[in-house]
Amino acid sequence: MNRLVTRLSVDSPTRYVGTAVLALGVQSGLALAYLAVTDAGLASPRTLAIPFVWITVAAVGVRHADRPESGRAVLALAGVVGAGYALVLGWLTGAVGLSSGAVTGFDVVLLPPWWGPMVRYDGPLVSLFLFPYRVVGYATLAYLVSVAVRDVAEYGPSAGVGGLIAIGSCAGCALPVVAAVGSALGGAGFGLGTASAAAGGTYLLATVAYVLSVAVLTVRPTIRRT
């Protein structure tokens, strides 16, 4: 008799905790060094916590995600899909966009740790507003989506269930963040007020959706018929 079986790729909880503690330690050391050698200031605890959550979750996801064996063709396809997903998220959140048409240039803004150094670039074709923690987060999602694509190639379409759930949740969370990014980047000075504004409800919503997305993409539930 055929029945449906759900498979989860889950490590021991102690291994997840160990990776998280190590990631937090490294981030804290780098943040202290950043504050020591720059004029960047601090912000509210909630504002400071958001990047640490993103980067820590990214480290846990990348370290503990199962990696199926794949041929070169599958790896290439998975890489293209993952990169495309990251670009879509970047576009939706305003991190990547068309040039504003103003004077082109490149500069670095010293926001609080992991909000900064924020890179701004406005070129002839594209504009970039890159917060370090979001670069890490989107790169992580791109990688995990590419691994989910490899799952589909290895186990069949049913393996995409977890990936579809995660992609839907994180893509959905990006929409309200567009307004927050636009508001923050439109403020004067790009100083501490920018990071404070970013700690509003939309950024907290985005953080929750991001954590859920990485969690689902890391354990990647697959449904098989046996």
PDB file of C-alpha atoms in Angstrom:
ATOM      1  CA  MET A   1       0.000   0.000   0.000  1.00  0.00           C
ATOM      2  CA  ASN A   2       1.367   3.402  -0.955  1.00  0.00           C
ATOM      3  CA  ARG A   3       1.645   6.077   1.705  1.00  0.00           C
ATOM      4  CA  LEU A   4       3.082   9.585   1.919  1.00  0.00           C
ATOM      5  CA  VAL A   5       6.190  10.092   4.028  1.00  0.00           C
ATOM      6  CA  THR A   6       7.603  13.478   5.042  1.00  0.00           C
ATOM      7  CA  ARG A   7      11.384  13.701   5.370  1.00  0.00           C
ATOM      8  CA  LEU A   8      13.112  16.458   7.368  1.00  0.00           C
ATOM      9  CA  SER A   9      16.817  17.274   7.346  1.00  0.00           C
ATOM     10  CA  VAL A  10      17.381  18.103  11.030  1.00  0.00           C
ATOM     11  CA  ASP A  11      20.627  18.167  13.032  1.00  0.00           C
ATOM     12  CA  SER A  12      21.004  17.811  16.793  1.00  0.00           C
ATOM     13  CA  PRO A  13      19.786  20.925  18.700  1.00  0.00           C
ATOM     14  CA  THR A  14      23.165  21.211  20.401  1.00  0.00           C
ATOM     15  CA  ARG A  15      24.853  21.603  17.017  1.00  0.00           C
ATOM     16  CA  TYR A  16      22.478  24.433  16.069  1.00  0.00           C
ATOM     17  CA  VAL A  17      23.155  26.152  19.395  1.00  0.00           C
ATOM     18  CA  GLY A  18      26.909  25.718  19.014  1.00  0.00           C
ATOM     19  CA  THR A  19      26.875  27.339  15.568  1.00  0.00           C
ATOM     20  CA  ALA A  20      24.692  30.195  16.819  1.00  0.00           C
ATOM     21  CA  VAL A  21      26.965  30.910  19.791  1.00  0.00           C
ATOM     22  CA  LEU A  22      30.049  30.904  17.578  1.00  0.00           C
ATOM     23  CA  ALA A  23      28.366  33.206  15.049  1.00  0.00           C
ATOM     24  CA  LEU A  24      27.316  35.636  17.788  1.00  0.00           C
ATOM     25  CA  GLY A  25      30.834  35.682  19.192  1.00  0.00           C
ATOM     26  CA  VAL A  26      32.395  36.469  15.825  1.00  0.00           C
ATOM     27  CA  GLN A  27      29.814  39.164  15.082  1.00  0.00           C
ATOM     28  CA  SER A  28      30.315  40.786  18.478  1.00  0.00           C
ATOM     29  CA  GLY A  29      34.083  40.890  18.025  1.00  0.00           C
ATOM     30  CA  LEU A  30      33.807  42.418  14.571  1.00  0.00           C
ATOM     31  CA  ALA A  31      31.206  44.929  15.796  1.00  0.00           C
ATOM     32  CA  LEU A  32      33.476  46.080  18.622  1.00  0.00           C
ATOM     33  CA  ALA A  33      36.374  46.464  16.199  1.00  0.00           C
ATOM     34  CA  TYR A  34      34.138  48.430  13.815  1.00  0.00           C
ATOM     35  CA  LEU A  35      33.076  50.800  16.614  1.00  0.00           C
ATOM     36  CA  ALA A  36      36.681  51.224  17.734  1.00  0.00           C
ATOM     37  CA  VAL A  37      38.046  52.296  14.353  1.00  0.00           C
ATOM     38  CA  THR A  38      35.096  54.360  13.064  1.00  0.00           C
ATOM     39  CA  ASP A  39      32.833  57.153  14.255  1.00  0.00           C
ATOM     40  CA  ALA A  40      29.744  54.957  14.008  1.00  0.00           C
ATOM     41  CA  GLY A  41      27.359  55.187  16.929  1.00  0.00           C
ATOM     42  CA  LEU A  42      24.933  52.837  18.623  1.00  0.00           C
ATOM     43  CA  ALA A  43      21.159  52.605  18.521  1.00  0.00           C
ATOM     44  CA  SER A  44      18.382  51.075  20.591  1.00  0.00           C
ATOM     45  CA  PRO A  45      18.803  47.428  21.645  1.00  0.00           C
ATOM     46  CA  ARG A  46      15.993  46.345  19.314  1.00  0.00           C
ATOM     47  CA  THR A  47      17.597  48.094  16.376  1.00  0.00           C
ATOM     48  CA  LEU A  48      20.986  46.561  17.123  1.00  0.00           C
ATOM     49  CA  ALA A  49      19.504  43.097  17.604  1.00  0.00           C
ATOM     50  CA  ILE A  50      17.927  42.794  14.143  1.00  0.00           C
ATOM     51  CA  PRO A  51      21.198  42.375  12.167  1.00  0.00           C
ATOM     52  CA  PHE A  52      22.590  39.950  14.742  1.00  0.00           C
ATOM     53  CA  VAL A  53      19.481  37.783  14.368  1.00  0.00           C
ATOM     54  CA  TRP A  54      19.756  37.785  10.566  1.00  0.00           C
ATOM     55  CA  ILE A  55      23.446  36.918  10.466  1.00  0.00           C
ATOM     56  CA  THR A  56      23.229  34.289  13.205  1.00  0.00           C
ATOM     57  CA  VAL A  57      20.313  32.562  11.489  1.00  0.00           C
ATOM     58  CA  ALA A  58      22.232  32.743   8.206  1.00  0.00           C
ATOM     59  CA  ALA A  59      25.234  30.995   9.766  1.00  0.00           C
ATOM     60  CA  VAL A  60      23.063  28.243  11.232  1.00  0.00           C
ATOM     61  CA  GLY A  61      21.200  27.721   7.957  1.00  0.00           C
ATOM     62  CA  VAL A  62      24.284  27.518   5.757  1.00  0.00           C
ATOM     63  CA  ARG A  63      26.168  25.307   8.206  1.00  0.00           C
ATOM     64  CA  HIS A  64      23.404  22.767   8.779  1.00  0.00           C
ATOM     65  CA  ALA A  65      21.503  22.601   5.479  1.00  0.00           C
ATOM     66  CA  ASP A  66      21.698  19.194   3.833  1.00  0.00           C
ATOM     67  CA  ARG A  67      23.508  19.275   0.468  1.00  0.00           C
ATOM     68  CA  PRO A  68      22.437  16.615  -2.026  1.00  0.00           C
ATOM     69  CA  GLU A  69      24.935  15.339  -4.554  1.00  0.00           C
ATOM     70  CA  SER A  70      24.399  17.067  -7.898  1.00  0.00           C
ATOM     71  CA  GLY A  71      25.954  17.126 -11.328  1.00  0.00           C
ATOM     72  CA  ARG A  72      27.394  20.231 -12.969  1.00  0.00           C
ATOM     73  CA  ALA A  73      24.256  20.974 -14.964  1.00  0.00           C
ATOM     74  CA  VAL A  74      22.069  20.865 -11.854  1.00  0.00           C
ATOM     75  CA  LEU A  75      24.553  22.982  -9.903  1.00  0.00           C
ATOM     76  CA  ALA A  76      24.556  25.595 -12.668  1.00  0.00           C
ATOM     77  CA  LEU A  77      20.748  25.694 -12.823  1.00  0.00           C
ATOM     78  CA  ALA A  78      20.480  25.889  -9.035  1.00  0.00           C
ATOM     79  CA  GLY A  79      22.971  28.744  -8.945  1.00  0.00           C
ATOM     80  CA  VAL A  80      21.047  30.726 -11.548  1.00  0.00           C
ATOM     81  CA  VAL A  81      17.744  30.232  -9.709  1.00  0.00           C
ATOM     82  CA  GLY A  82      19.274  31.223  -6.370  1.00  0.00           C
ATOM     83  CA  ALA A  83      20.937  34.327  -7.797  1.00  0.00           C
ATOM     84  CA  GLY A  84      17.713  35.322  -9.523  1.00  0.00           C
ATOM     85  CA  TYR A  85      15.788  34.986  -6.275  1.00  0.00           C
ATOM     86  CA  ALA A  86      18.295  37.209  -4.455  1.00  0.00           C
ATOM     87  CA  LEU A  87      17.998  39.851  -7.177  1.00  0.00           C
ATOM     88  CA  VAL A  88      14.206  39.781  -6.936  1.00  0.00           C
ATOM     89  CA  LEU A  89      14.345  40.283  -3.171  1.00  0.00           C
ATOM     90  CA  GLY A  90      16.879  43.074  -3.628  1.00  0.00           C
ATOM     91  CA  TRP A  91      14.599  44.755  -6.153  1.00  0.00           C
ATOM     92  CA  LEU A  92      11.494  44.441  -3.966  1.00  0.00           C
ATOM     93  CA  THR A  93      13.257  45.897  -0.926  1.00  0.00           C
ATOM     94  CA  GLY A  94      14.906  48.736  -2.820  1.00  0.00           C
ATOM     95  CA  ALA A  95      18.430  47.424  -2.311  1.00  0.00           C
ATOM     96  CA  VAL A  96      18.808  47.187  -6.082  1.00  0.00           C
ATOM     97  CA  GLY A  97      17.045  49.473  -8.527  1.00  0.00           C
ATOM     98  CA  LEU A  98      17.315  51.604 -11.603  1.00  0.00           C
ATOM     99  CA  SER A  99      19.525  54.651 -11.538  1.00  0.00           C
ATOM    100  CA  SER A 100      17.880  57.747 -10.079  1.00  0.00           C
ATOM    101  CA  GLY A 101      19.310  59.857 -12.882  1.00  0.00           C
ATOM    102  CA  ALA A 102      21.000  62.170 -10.378  1.00  0.00           C
ATOM    103  CA  VAL A 103      24.732  62.661 -10.080  1.00  0.00           C
ATOM    104  CA  THR A 104      26.423  59.285 -10.062  1.00  0.00           C
ATOM    105  CA  GLY A 105      28.679  58.313  -7.204  1.00  0.00           C
ATOM    106  CA  PHE A 106      29.715  55.845  -4.526  1.00  0.00           C
ATOM    107  CA  ASP A 107      29.958  56.360  -0.777  1.00  0.00           C
ATOM    108  CA  VAL A 108      29.924  54.495   2.515  1.00  0.00           C
ATOM    109  CA  VAL A 109      27.699  55.456   5.464  1.00  0.00           C
ATOM    110  CA  LEU A 110      28.828  54.558   8.996  1.00  0.00           C
ATOM    111  CA  LEU A 111      25.621  53.334  10.598  1.00  0.00           C
ATOM    112  CA  PRO A 112      25.535  51.193  13.778  1.00  0.00           C
ATOM    113  CA  PRO A 113      27.142  47.726  13.564  1.00  0.00           C
ATOM    114  CA  TRP A 114      25.858  45.517  10.736  1.00  0.00           C
ATOM    115  CA  TRP A 115      23.479  48.264   9.584  1.00  0.00           C
ATOM    116  CA  GLY A 116      26.693  49.824   8.480  1.00  0.00           C
ATOM    117  CA  PRO A 117      28.941  50.368   6.817  1.00  0.00           C
ATOM    118  CA  MET A 118      26.061  50.865   4.392  1.00  0.00           C
ATOM    119  CA  VAL A 119      27.129  51.182   0.760  1.00  0.00           C
ATOM    120  CA  ARG A 120      25.351  53.624  -1.543  1.00  0.00           C
ATOM    121  CA  TYR A 121      25.958  53.662  -5.259  1.00  0.00           C
ATOM    122  CA  ASP A 122      24.121  55.420  -8.040  1.00  0.00           C
ATOM    123  CA  GLY A 123      25.492  54.600 -11.474  1.00  0.00           C
ATOM    124  CA  PRO A 124      24.439  55.169 -15.054  1.00  0.00           C
ATOM    125  CA  LEU A 125      22.142  52.118 -14.999  1.00  0.00           C
ATOM    126  CA  VAL A 126      21.568  50.867 -11.470  1.00  0.00           C
ATOM    127  CA  SER A 127      21.487  52.110  -7.888  1.00  0.00           C
ATOM    128  CA  LEU A 128      22.463  50.122  -4.788  1.00  0.00           C
ATOM    129  CA  PHE A 129      21.668  50.576  -1.099  1.00  0.00           C
ATOM    130  CA  LEU A 130      23.383  47.723   0.720  1.00  0.00           C
ATOM    131  CA  PHE A 131      23.061  47.078   4.453  1.00  0.00           C
ATOM    132  CA  PRO A 132      25.664  44.427   5.421  1.00  0.00           C
ATOM    133  CA  TYR A 133      23.242  42.189   7.295  1.00  0.00           C
ATOM    134  CA  ARG A 134      20.806  42.135   4.390  1.00  0.00           C
ATOM    135  CA  VAL A 135      23.572  41.250   1.962  1.00  0.00           C
ATOM    136  CA  VAL A 136      24.391  38.279   4.198  1.00  0.00           C
ATOM    137  CA  GLY A 137      20.718  37.378   4.553  1.00  0.00           C
ATOM    138  CA  TYR A 138      19.886  37.506   0.863  1.00  0.00           C
ATOM    139  CA  ALA A 139      23.041  35.609  -0.041  1.00  0.00           C
ATOM    140  CA  THR A 140      22.011  32.929   2.451  1.00  0.00           C
ATOM    141  CA  LEU A 141      18.506  32.697   1.007  1.00  0.00           C
ATOM    142  CA  ALA A 142      19.945  32.480  -2.496  1.00  0.00           C
ATOM    143  CA  TYR A 143      22.190  29.605  -1.442  1.00  0.00           C
ATOM    144  CA  LEU A 144      19.405  27.736   0.384  1.00  0.00           C
ATOM    145  CA  VAL A 145      17.020  28.173  -2.546  1.00  0.00           C
ATOM    146  CA  SER A 146      19.691  26.758  -4.839  1.00  0.00           C
ATOM    147  CA  VAL A 147      20.032  23.745  -2.542  1.00  0.00           C
ATOM    148  CA  ALA A 148      16.250  23.289  -2.639  1.00  0.00           C
ATOM    149  CA  VAL A 149      16.472  23.233  -6.451  1.00  0.00           C
ATOM    150  CA  ARG A 150      19.063  20.479  -6.152  1.00  0.00           C
ATOM    151  CA  ASP A 151      16.595  18.593  -3.938  1.00  0.00           C
ATOM    152  CA  VAL A 152      13.999  18.757  -6.691  1.00  0.00           C
ATOM    153  CA  ALA A 153      16.507  17.332  -9.160  1.00  0.00           C
ATOM    154  CA  GLU A 154      17.437  14.547  -6.734  1.00  0.00           C
ATOM    155  CA  TYR A 155      14.075  13.589  -5.218  1.00  0.00           C
ATOM    156  CA  GLY A 156      11.483  14.920  -7.658  1.00  0.00           C
ATOM    157  CA  PRO A 157       8.897  17.746  -7.557  1.00  0.00           C
ATOM    158  CA  SER A 158       7.630  16.768  -4.090  1.00  0.00           C
ATOM    159  CA  ALA A 159      10.963  17.916  -2.662  1.00  0.00           C
ATOM    160  CA  GLY A 160      10.049  21.487  -3.557  1.00  0.00           C
ATOM    161  CA  VAL A 161       7.313  21.744  -0.921  1.00  0.00           C
ATOM    162  CA  GLY A 162       9.584  23.245   1.722  1.00  0.00           C
ATOM    163  CA  GLY A 163      11.232  25.574  -0.749  1.00  0.00           C
ATOM    164  CA  LEU A 164       7.915  26.903  -2.027  1.00  0.00           C
ATOM    165  CA  ILE A 165       6.733  27.622   1.522  1.00  0.00           C
ATOM    166  CA  ALA A 166       9.947  29.444   2.378  1.00  0.00           C
ATOM    167  CA  ILE A 167      10.116  31.399  -0.875  1.00  0.00           C
ATOM    168  CA  GLY A 168       6.523  32.513  -0.481  1.00  0.00           C
ATOM    169  CA  SER A 169       6.997  33.680   3.098  1.00  0.00           C
ATOM    170  CA  CYS A 170      10.185  35.645   2.460  1.00  0.00           C
ATOM    171  CA  ALA A 171       9.031  37.162  -0.824  1.00  0.00           C
ATOM    172  CA  GLY A 172       5.812  38.225   0.881  1.00  0.00           C
ATOM    173  CA  CYS A 173       7.705  39.846   3.740  1.00  0.00           C
ATOM    174  CA  ALA A 174       9.716  41.951   1.299  1.00  0.00           C
ATOM    175  CA  LEU A 175       6.766  44.044   0.137  1.00  0.00           C
ATOM    176  CA  PRO A 176       6.126  46.023   3.333  1.00  0.00           C
ATOM    177  CA  VAL A 177       9.863  46.585   3.718  1.00  0.00           C
ATOM    178  CA  VAL A 178       9.950  48.620   0.492  1.00  0.00           C
ATOM    179  CA  ALA A 179       8.183  51.511   2.198  1.00  0.00           C
ATOM    180  CA  ALA A 180      10.491  51.333   5.215  1.00  0.00           C
ATOM    181  CA  VAL A 181      13.644  51.304   3.084  1.00  0.00           C
ATOM    182  CA  GLY A 182      12.422  54.213   1.005  1.00  0.00           C
ATOM    183  CA  SER A 183      11.554  56.196   4.115  1.00  0.00           C
ATOM    184  CA  ALA A 184      14.877  55.459   5.790  1.00  0.00           C
ATOM    185  CA  LEU A 185      16.980  56.246   2.743  1.00  0.00           C
ATOM    186  CA  GLY A 186      15.028  59.420   2.109  1.00  0.00           C
ATOM    187  CA  GLY A 187      15.935  60.822   5.534  1.00  0.00           C
ATOM    188  CA  ALA A 188      18.544  63.504   5.952  1.00  0.00           C
ATOM    189  CA  GLY A 189      22.088  62.527   6.778  1.00  0.00           C
ATOM    190  CA  PHE A 190      21.793  58.729   6.685  1.00  0.00           C
ATOM    191  CA  GLY A 191      22.847  58.777  10.317  1.00  0.00           C
ATOM    192  CA  LEU A 192      21.608  57.092  13.449  1.00  0.00           C
ATOM    193  CA  GLY A 193      18.057  58.134  12.679  1.00  0.00           C
ATOM    194  CA  THR A 194      18.106  55.896   9.630  1.00  0.00           C
ATOM    195  CA  ALA A 195      18.782  52.802  11.674  1.00  0.00           C
ATOM    196  CA  SER A 196      16.250  53.828  14.297  1.00  0.00           C
ATOM    197  CA  ALA A 197      13.545  54.199  11.678  1.00  0.00           C
ATOM    198  CA  ALA A 198      14.465  50.782  10.359  1.00  0.00           C
ATOM    199  CA  ALA A 199      13.493  49.167  13.651  1.00  0.00           C
ATOM    200  CA  GLY A 200       9.818  49.759  13.001  1.00  0.00           C
ATOM    201  CA  GLY A 201       7.183  47.097  12.597  1.00  0.00           C
ATOM    202  CA  THR A 202       7.967  46.383   8.959  1.00  0.00           C
ATOM    203  CA  TYR A 203      11.537  45.437   9.761  1.00  0.00           C
ATOM    204  CA  LEU A 204      10.436  43.223  12.641  1.00  0.00           C
ATOM    205  CA  LEU A 205       7.931  41.547  10.311  1.00  0.00           C
ATOM    206  CA  ALA A 206      10.662  41.040   7.726  1.00  0.00           C
ATOM    207  CA  THR A 207      12.920  39.512  10.378  1.00  0.00           C
ATOM    208  CA  VAL A 208      10.269  37.029  11.498  1.00  0.00           C
ATOM    209  CA  ALA A 209       9.550  36.015   7.899  1.00  0.00           C
ATOM    210  CA  TYR A 210      13.269  35.710   7.176  1.00  0.00           C
ATOM    211  CA  VAL A 211      13.868  33.428  10.162  1.00  0.00           C
ATOM    212  CA  LEU A 212      10.945  31.209   9.176  1.00  0.00           C
ATOM    213  CA  SER A 213      12.154  31.079   5.588  1.00  0.00           C
ATOM    214  CA  VAL A 214      15.676  30.053   6.525  1.00  0.00           C
ATOM    215  CA  ALA A 215      14.323  27.461   8.967  1.00  0.00           C
ATOM    216  CA  VAL A 216      12.099  25.844   6.333  1.00  0.00           C
ATOM    217  CA  LEU A 217      14.804  25.935   3.682  1.00  0.00           C
ATOM    218  CA  THR A 218      17.306  24.418   6.104  1.00  0.00           C
ATOM    219  CA  VAL A 219      15.180  21.419   7.151  1.00  0.00           C
ATOM    220  CA  ARG A 220      13.472  21.322   3.717  1.00  0.00           C
ATOM    221  CA  PRO A 221      10.481  19.026   4.242  1.00  0.00           C
ATOM    222  CA  THR A 222      10.036  16.666   1.302  1.00  0.00           C
ATOM    223  CA  ILE A 223       7.026  14.457   0.657  1.00  0.00           C
ATOM    224  CA  ARG A 224       7.589  11.042  -0.860  1.00  0.00           C
ATOM    225  CA  ARG A 225       5.299   8.190  -1.765  1.00  0.00           C
ATOM    226  CA  THR A 226       6.425   4.788  -0.489  1.00  0.00           C
TER     227      THR A 226
END
